[in-house]
Short mmCIF file of C-alpha atoms and ligand atoms in Angstrom, two decimals:
data_model
loop_
_atom_site.label_atom_id
_atom_site.label_comp_id
_atom_site.label_asym_id
_atom_site.label_seq_id
_atom_site.Cartn_x
_atom_site.Cartn_y
_atom_site.Cartn_z
CA MET O 6 179.21 81.63 132.81
CA LYS O 7 179.90 84.00 130.73
CA ASN O 8 178.36 85.31 127.45
CA LEU O 9 180.45 85.01 124.32
CA ARG O 10 178.21 87.79 123.02
CA ASP O 11 180.15 89.82 126.06
CA PHE O 12 183.08 89.05 124.06
CA THR O 13 185.04 91.38 121.80
CA TYR O 14 187.31 90.58 119.70
CA GLU O 15 190.27 90.93 122.05
CA ASP O 16 188.37 89.51 124.93
CA LEU O 17 187.87 86.45 123.08
CA GLN O 18 191.96 86.44 122.25
CA ARG O 19 192.42 86.56 126.00
CA GLU O 20 189.68 83.90 126.48
CA VAL O 21 191.52 81.63 124.00
CA ALA O 22 195.10 81.81 125.54
CA GLU O 23 193.69 80.83 128.85
CA TYR O 24 192.16 77.80 127.68
CA GLY O 25 196.21 77.37 126.45
CA GLU O 26 194.49 77.10 122.41
CA LYS O 27 196.30 79.26 119.80
CA PRO O 28 195.52 82.48 118.82
CA TYR O 29 193.28 81.44 115.45
CA ARG O 30 190.94 79.88 118.17
CA ALA O 31 189.67 83.51 118.46
CA THR O 32 189.24 84.69 114.97
CA GLN O 33 186.44 81.56 114.21
CA LEU O 34 184.57 82.38 117.55
CA PHE O 35 183.81 85.43 116.93
CA SER O 36 183.29 84.75 112.68
CA TRP O 37 180.97 82.11 114.47
CA ILE O 38 179.61 83.98 116.61
CA TYR O 39 178.75 87.72 114.50
CA GLN O 40 178.90 86.83 111.45
CA LYS O 41 177.76 82.63 111.33
CA ARG O 42 175.31 83.88 114.10
CA ALA O 43 175.50 80.55 115.81
CA ALA O 44 172.80 79.72 118.44
CA ASP O 45 175.52 77.73 120.40
CA ILE O 46 178.05 76.17 121.41
CA ASP O 47 177.69 73.27 119.37
CA SER O 48 176.97 74.38 115.83
CA MET O 49 180.95 76.09 115.90
CA THR O 50 182.01 72.75 113.72
CA ASP O 51 184.94 73.50 112.53
CA ILE O 52 186.51 73.87 116.13
CA SER O 53 187.91 71.22 117.83
CA LYS O 54 184.05 68.57 120.12
CA VAL O 55 187.63 69.06 123.28
CA PHE O 56 187.62 72.81 123.83
CA ARG O 57 183.70 73.14 122.52
CA GLU O 58 182.75 71.04 125.63
CA MET O 59 185.73 73.13 127.53
CA LEU O 60 184.40 75.68 126.78
CA LYS O 61 180.64 74.86 127.13
CA GLU O 62 181.84 74.27 130.97
CA ASN O 63 182.35 78.51 131.10
CA CYS O 64 180.64 80.05 128.15
CA TYR O 65 176.94 79.51 126.47
CA VAL O 66 175.31 81.86 123.74
CA GLY O 67 172.74 83.61 125.18
CA ALA O 68 169.82 85.58 123.61
CA ASP O 69 167.26 88.12 125.39
CA THR O 70 163.69 87.41 124.76
CA VAL O 71 161.57 89.63 122.38
CA LEU O 72 158.22 89.98 123.83
CA ASP O 73 156.53 91.72 121.45
CA VAL O 74 156.85 93.41 117.85
CA LYS O 75 154.87 96.27 116.41
CA GLU O 76 154.25 96.89 113.18
CA ALA O 77 153.14 100.38 111.64
CA SER O 78 151.77 101.12 108.20
CA ASP O 79 154.54 102.71 106.97
CA GLY O 80 156.94 99.42 108.06
CA THR O 81 158.33 100.78 110.96
CA LYS O 82 158.63 97.90 113.56
CA LYS O 83 159.13 98.35 117.03
CA PHE O 84 160.33 95.72 119.46
CA LEU O 85 160.18 95.32 122.71
CA SER O 86 162.98 92.23 124.67
CA GLU O 87 163.28 91.22 127.93
CA LEU O 88 166.88 90.53 129.56
CA SER O 89 167.51 88.76 132.16
CA ASP O 90 166.81 90.69 134.79
CA GLY O 91 163.80 91.60 133.62
CA SER O 92 164.13 94.46 132.14
CA ARG O 93 163.06 95.37 129.14
CA ILE O 94 164.05 97.54 126.22
CA GLU O 95 162.27 98.59 123.01
CA SER O 96 164.38 98.71 119.33
CA VAL O 97 163.84 99.66 116.00
CA LEU O 98 163.53 98.90 112.80
CA ILE O 99 163.08 101.77 109.72
CA PRO O 100 162.95 101.25 106.68
CA GLU O 101 162.75 104.17 103.70
CA SER O 102 163.44 104.03 100.35
CA ASP O 103 167.11 102.79 100.03
CA ARG O 104 167.96 102.29 103.02
CA LEU O 105 167.19 99.92 106.52
CA THR O 106 167.86 101.73 109.92
CA LEU O 107 168.39 99.76 113.38
CA CYS O 108 167.74 101.58 116.29
CA VAL O 109 169.28 100.52 119.33
CA SER O 110 168.49 101.32 123.15
CA SER O 111 171.88 101.62 125.23
CA GLN O 112 170.17 101.74 128.39
CA ALA O 113 166.53 100.66 129.93
CA GLY O 114 165.28 103.74 130.78
CA CYS O 115 167.40 106.92 130.86
CA ALA O 116 168.75 109.73 133.90
CA LEU O 117 168.76 112.87 131.80
CA GLY O 118 165.35 113.60 131.79
CA CYS O 119 164.67 115.27 128.81
CA LYS O 120 160.92 116.60 129.18
CA PHE O 121 159.83 115.69 125.56
CA CYS O 122 160.44 112.30 125.30
CA MET O 123 158.30 108.94 127.01
CA THR O 124 161.78 107.68 127.82
CA GLY O 125 163.10 110.90 130.22
CA MET O 126 160.00 110.49 131.68
CA THR O 127 160.01 106.70 132.74
CA GLY O 128 163.28 106.97 134.77
CA PHE O 129 166.44 105.10 134.73
CA THR O 130 166.71 101.69 135.58
CA ARG O 131 171.05 100.26 134.46
CA ASN O 132 173.44 100.14 131.64
CA LEU O 133 173.28 98.06 128.78
CA ASN O 134 175.23 95.07 128.30
CA LEU O 135 177.39 94.85 125.67
CA SER O 136 175.45 91.09 124.62
CA GLU O 137 172.32 93.20 125.41
CA LEU O 138 173.63 96.04 122.64
CA THR O 139 174.11 92.99 120.45
CA ASN O 140 171.65 91.19 120.92
CA GLN O 141 169.26 94.08 119.78
CA VAL O 142 171.13 92.97 116.40
CA PHE O 143 170.79 89.64 116.17
CA SER O 144 166.95 89.90 117.49
CA ALA O 145 166.33 92.23 114.21
CA PHE O 146 167.53 90.23 111.62
CA THR O 147 164.87 87.77 112.94
CA LEU O 148 162.47 90.28 111.78
CA LEU O 149 163.95 90.71 108.19
CA GLN O 150 161.88 90.29 105.53
CA GLU O 151 163.37 88.03 103.02
CA GLY O 152 166.58 90.09 100.56
CA GLU O 153 165.99 92.74 103.67
CA HIS O 154 169.48 93.77 105.42
CA ILE O 155 170.10 96.09 108.22
CA THR O 156 172.27 99.18 106.62
CA ASN O 157 172.23 101.27 108.87
CA ILE O 158 172.35 101.46 113.04
CA VAL O 159 171.70 104.16 115.33
CA LEU O 160 172.06 104.26 118.84
CA MET O 161 169.19 106.69 119.30
CA GLY O 162 166.53 104.41 121.17
CA MET O 163 166.28 104.48 125.07
CA GLY O 164 169.05 105.78 126.73
CA GLU O 165 172.24 108.08 126.63
CA PRO O 166 174.53 106.65 124.93
CA LEU O 167 177.42 108.56 125.77
CA ASN O 168 175.87 107.66 130.07
CA ASN O 169 177.58 103.81 129.11
CA PHE O 170 180.69 104.66 127.65
CA ASP O 171 182.74 101.35 127.46
CA ASN O 172 179.77 98.98 126.68
CA VAL O 173 179.23 101.42 123.39
CA VAL O 174 182.72 101.69 122.16
CA ARG O 175 183.27 98.29 122.58
CA PHE O 176 179.63 97.08 121.24
CA ALA O 177 180.37 100.36 118.04
CA LYS O 178 183.92 98.01 117.84
CA ILE O 179 181.41 94.80 116.93
CA LEU O 180 179.63 96.78 114.82
CA THR O 181 182.69 98.44 113.11
CA ASP O 182 184.90 94.76 112.49
CA GLY O 183 185.63 93.67 109.58
CA LYS O 184 185.37 89.47 110.95
CA GLY O 185 182.19 90.99 113.52
CA PHE O 186 179.07 92.44 111.83
CA GLY O 187 180.90 93.89 109.29
CA PHE O 188 179.11 97.53 109.02
CA SER O 189 181.90 100.97 107.35
CA HIS O 190 181.90 103.51 110.43
CA ASN O 191 179.98 106.02 108.01
CA LYS O 192 177.13 103.80 108.93
CA VAL O 193 176.78 103.64 112.82
CA THR O 194 175.26 106.78 114.39
CA LEU O 195 175.98 107.63 118.41
CA SER O 196 173.15 110.82 119.25
CA THR O 197 173.82 112.34 122.73
CA ALA O 198 171.94 114.59 124.62
CA GLY O 199 175.26 116.76 124.73
CA LEU O 200 177.20 115.50 127.52
CA VAL O 201 180.60 117.29 126.31
CA PRO O 202 182.95 114.86 128.46
CA GLY O 203 181.80 111.14 126.30
CA ILE O 204 181.67 113.78 123.71
CA ARG O 205 185.61 114.78 124.09
CA ARG O 206 186.04 111.04 124.91
CA LEU O 207 184.27 109.39 121.23
CA GLY O 208 186.29 111.69 119.16
CA ALA O 209 189.76 110.06 120.57
CA GLU O 210 188.32 106.60 120.78
CA SER O 211 185.86 106.10 117.95
CA ASN O 212 185.48 106.52 114.96
CA ILE O 213 181.28 106.19 114.18
CA ASN O 214 179.54 109.54 113.53
CA LEU O 215 178.17 112.07 115.78
CA ALA O 216 174.54 113.22 116.41
CA VAL O 217 173.48 115.45 118.40
CA SER O 218 170.23 116.24 119.85
CA LEU O 219 170.29 120.16 120.10
CA ASN O 220 166.44 121.40 120.73
CA ALA O 221 167.35 124.60 121.20
CA THR O 222 168.91 127.82 120.51
CA THR O 223 168.89 129.99 124.08
CA ASP O 224 170.27 128.16 127.15
CA GLU O 225 167.04 129.24 128.69
CA VAL O 226 164.51 127.36 125.82
CA ARG O 227 167.20 124.09 126.69
CA ASP O 228 167.37 124.43 130.43
CA ARG O 229 163.74 123.34 130.07
CA LEU O 230 163.90 120.94 127.55
CA MET O 231 166.84 119.38 128.69
CA PRO O 232 168.13 119.40 132.05
CA ILE O 233 171.75 118.06 131.02
CA ASN O 234 172.56 121.70 129.38
CA LYS O 235 172.76 123.59 132.85
CA LYS O 236 175.41 121.07 133.50
CA TYR O 237 176.45 121.60 130.00
CA PRO O 238 175.61 125.09 128.40
CA LEU O 239 175.37 125.36 124.99
CA GLU O 240 178.53 127.29 124.24
CA GLU O 241 180.27 124.52 126.01
CA LEU O 242 178.56 121.87 123.36
CA MET O 243 179.50 123.99 120.92
CA GLU O 244 182.82 124.27 121.67
CA ALA O 245 183.44 120.55 121.65
CA LEU O 246 181.70 119.81 118.19
CA ARG O 247 183.83 122.60 116.90
CA ASP O 248 186.79 120.87 118.16
CA TYR O 249 185.26 117.09 117.04
CA PRO O 250 187.19 114.74 114.97
CA LEU O 251 185.52 114.58 111.65
CA GLN O 252 187.91 112.04 111.04
CA GLY O 253 187.86 111.94 106.83
CA LYS O 254 183.59 112.52 107.77
CA LYS O 255 181.86 115.79 106.53
CA HIS O 256 180.25 116.38 109.48
CA ILE O 257 178.34 116.45 112.27
CA THR O 258 173.82 115.21 112.36
CA ILE O 259 172.51 118.59 114.36
CA GLU O 260 168.65 117.30 115.54
CA TYR O 261 166.42 119.75 116.50
CA VAL O 262 162.69 118.31 117.56
CA VAL O 263 160.19 121.44 116.76
CA ILE O 264 157.86 122.28 119.30
CA LYS O 265 154.94 124.18 119.70
CA ASN O 266 155.89 127.35 120.66
CA VAL O 267 158.66 125.96 122.20
CA ASN O 268 161.64 126.40 119.38
CA ASP O 269 159.69 127.11 116.25
CA THR O 270 160.24 130.67 115.43
CA ILE O 271 161.87 132.03 112.49
CA GLU O 272 164.39 134.08 115.47
CA ASP O 273 165.02 130.30 116.54
CA ALA O 274 165.91 129.27 113.29
CA ARG O 275 168.19 132.58 112.48
CA ARG O 276 170.20 131.89 115.55
CA LEU O 277 170.54 128.25 115.01
CA LEU O 278 172.70 129.36 111.86
CA TYR O 279 174.25 131.34 114.19
CA LEU O 280 175.10 128.76 116.58
CA LEU O 281 176.12 126.43 113.74
CA ARG O 282 178.96 128.77 112.06
CA GLY O 283 181.34 127.25 110.88
CA LEU O 284 180.50 123.70 111.61
CA PRO O 285 180.53 121.15 109.01
CA CYS O 286 176.50 119.72 110.32
CA LYS O 287 173.98 118.80 108.78
CA VAL O 288 170.51 119.04 110.57
CA ASN O 289 167.39 116.73 110.87
CA LEU O 290 164.61 118.80 112.39
CA ILE O 291 162.34 116.66 113.04
CA PRO O 292 158.57 117.46 114.64
CA PHE O 293 157.79 116.59 118.00
CA ASN O 294 155.57 114.06 118.17
CA PRO O 295 153.14 113.56 120.68
CA PHE O 296 152.64 110.82 122.97
CA PRO O 297 150.15 109.99 126.18
CA GLY O 298 150.86 112.47 128.67
CA ALA O 299 152.83 114.74 127.26
CA ARG O 300 153.02 118.69 127.90
CA PHE O 301 154.10 119.88 124.46
CA GLN O 302 152.35 119.76 120.57
CA ALA O 303 153.61 118.85 117.90
CA PRO O 304 154.55 121.77 115.29
CA ASP O 305 152.36 123.46 112.30
CA ALA O 306 154.13 122.53 109.08
CA HIS O 307 154.37 125.71 107.78
CA LYS O 308 157.00 126.67 110.81
CA VAL O 309 159.00 123.70 110.26
CA MET O 310 159.62 124.15 105.84
CA VAL O 311 160.29 128.06 107.14
CA MET O 312 162.90 126.93 109.42
CA SER O 313 163.71 124.44 107.14
CA LYS O 314 164.53 127.66 104.61
CA ILE O 315 165.92 129.85 106.53
CA LEU O 316 168.52 127.01 107.43
CA LYS O 317 168.94 125.87 104.15
CA ASP O 318 169.11 129.31 102.68
CA GLY O 319 171.94 129.65 105.35
CA GLY O 320 174.30 127.01 103.25
CA TYR O 321 173.22 124.13 105.10
CA THR O 322 171.32 120.31 104.24
CA VAL O 323 168.14 120.10 106.03
CA MET O 324 166.20 116.72 106.64
CA VAL O 325 162.64 117.49 108.09
CA ARG O 326 162.26 113.69 109.20
CA SER O 327 158.99 112.09 109.35
CA SER O 328 157.37 110.90 112.11
CA LYS O 329 158.07 107.30 110.84
CA GLY O 330 156.51 104.30 113.55
CA SER O 331 153.94 107.15 115.19
CA GLU O 332 150.99 105.49 115.64
CA ILE O 333 152.97 102.44 117.37
CA GLN O 334 154.58 104.89 119.24
CA ALA O 335 158.50 104.07 117.70
CA ALA O 336 159.08 107.65 116.07
CA CYS O 337 161.95 109.89 117.97
CA GLY O 338 161.24 110.17 121.81
CA GLN O 339 158.69 107.76 121.97
CA LEU O 340 160.15 104.42 123.24
CA ARG O 341 158.93 103.26 127.13
CA GLY O 342 160.04 99.97 127.09
CA TRP O 343 156.31 98.49 127.74
CA HIS O 344 153.93 97.26 125.14
CA GLU O 345 150.54 97.26 125.52
CA GLY O 346 149.52 93.58 126.41
CA ALA O 347 152.94 92.47 126.55
S1 LIG D 9 166.04 111.85 124.46
FE1 LIG D 9 167.62 111.11 125.39
S2 LIG D 9 168.68 111.83 126.18
FE2 LIG D 9 167.09 112.43 127.02
S3 LIG D 9 165.49 111.29 128.01
FE3 LIG D 9 165.25 110.90 126.04
S4 LIG D 9 166.25 109.15 126.31
FE4 LIG D 9 167.31 110.51 127.48
#
């Protein structure tokens, strides 16, 4: 049986053609799945009963089970979903003054093993398929209060999205398709640890926003924090970012997790300025969020402020990202795919 949430619009066009149905059936189905959020084929009432019965022989609309939801005092909600094979993933809804962002996982676990990241410490299970990506959006819809709308989607949860390239690009298509979830390209951001071939391919195949988790200004420190740097060192990564087609967008987002006594000095800020020269970007400084078993510590607030000032004086837009949801382990780098008691 095929889950209709595993279908892009183009897939549906092919599927309805196989049934000998007219192409407009694909538009109807796509709209039922993503806009009207139909929970089953029977509720697609403007589709003939005969075609619905045929569809039901091979297809269904399948959700993933939300096992647990934790809410922090700042309103951040983290939810744990169980997939069909028993794998578990987490997603996070993050409210801010003018936006509500859904942080989506792209893999169950992660193979990249970044040393400051709880997901990286728990190992890799598998890539998520398309329905497991879209189901995180559907599940998030069920957690919204009246009047709330998701404004932004970020692929920054568990996993390296560029290691699940095809499904992630198909997901981005559904997110940004006016007949699908209907988000603007500018409201969807993919964050990578720096897979250079994937960055180049993404630039050619999609026009969603790009964020890069940089976190160090020398190969020596980045090798230690992010083993992927040994494969794609800073110079190669920065070259790929400089080549990245912005397609009308203003900038790439540079994420920099600030870790006490590791990458938090004035020299780091100056080296970062040098690395970023000529690159249209904004910088998010993210004070490290310690988690149980973490080998690093949160930075001193004033050191983060000094780094921020140096970067701002250098002409960059800098945001110091507050640790939203850290008390429920929902902040950056704290997702692990299990909740106590769930
Ligand atoms: S930071 Fe991202 S890429 Fe690195 S281990 Fe964690 S989930 Fe994987």
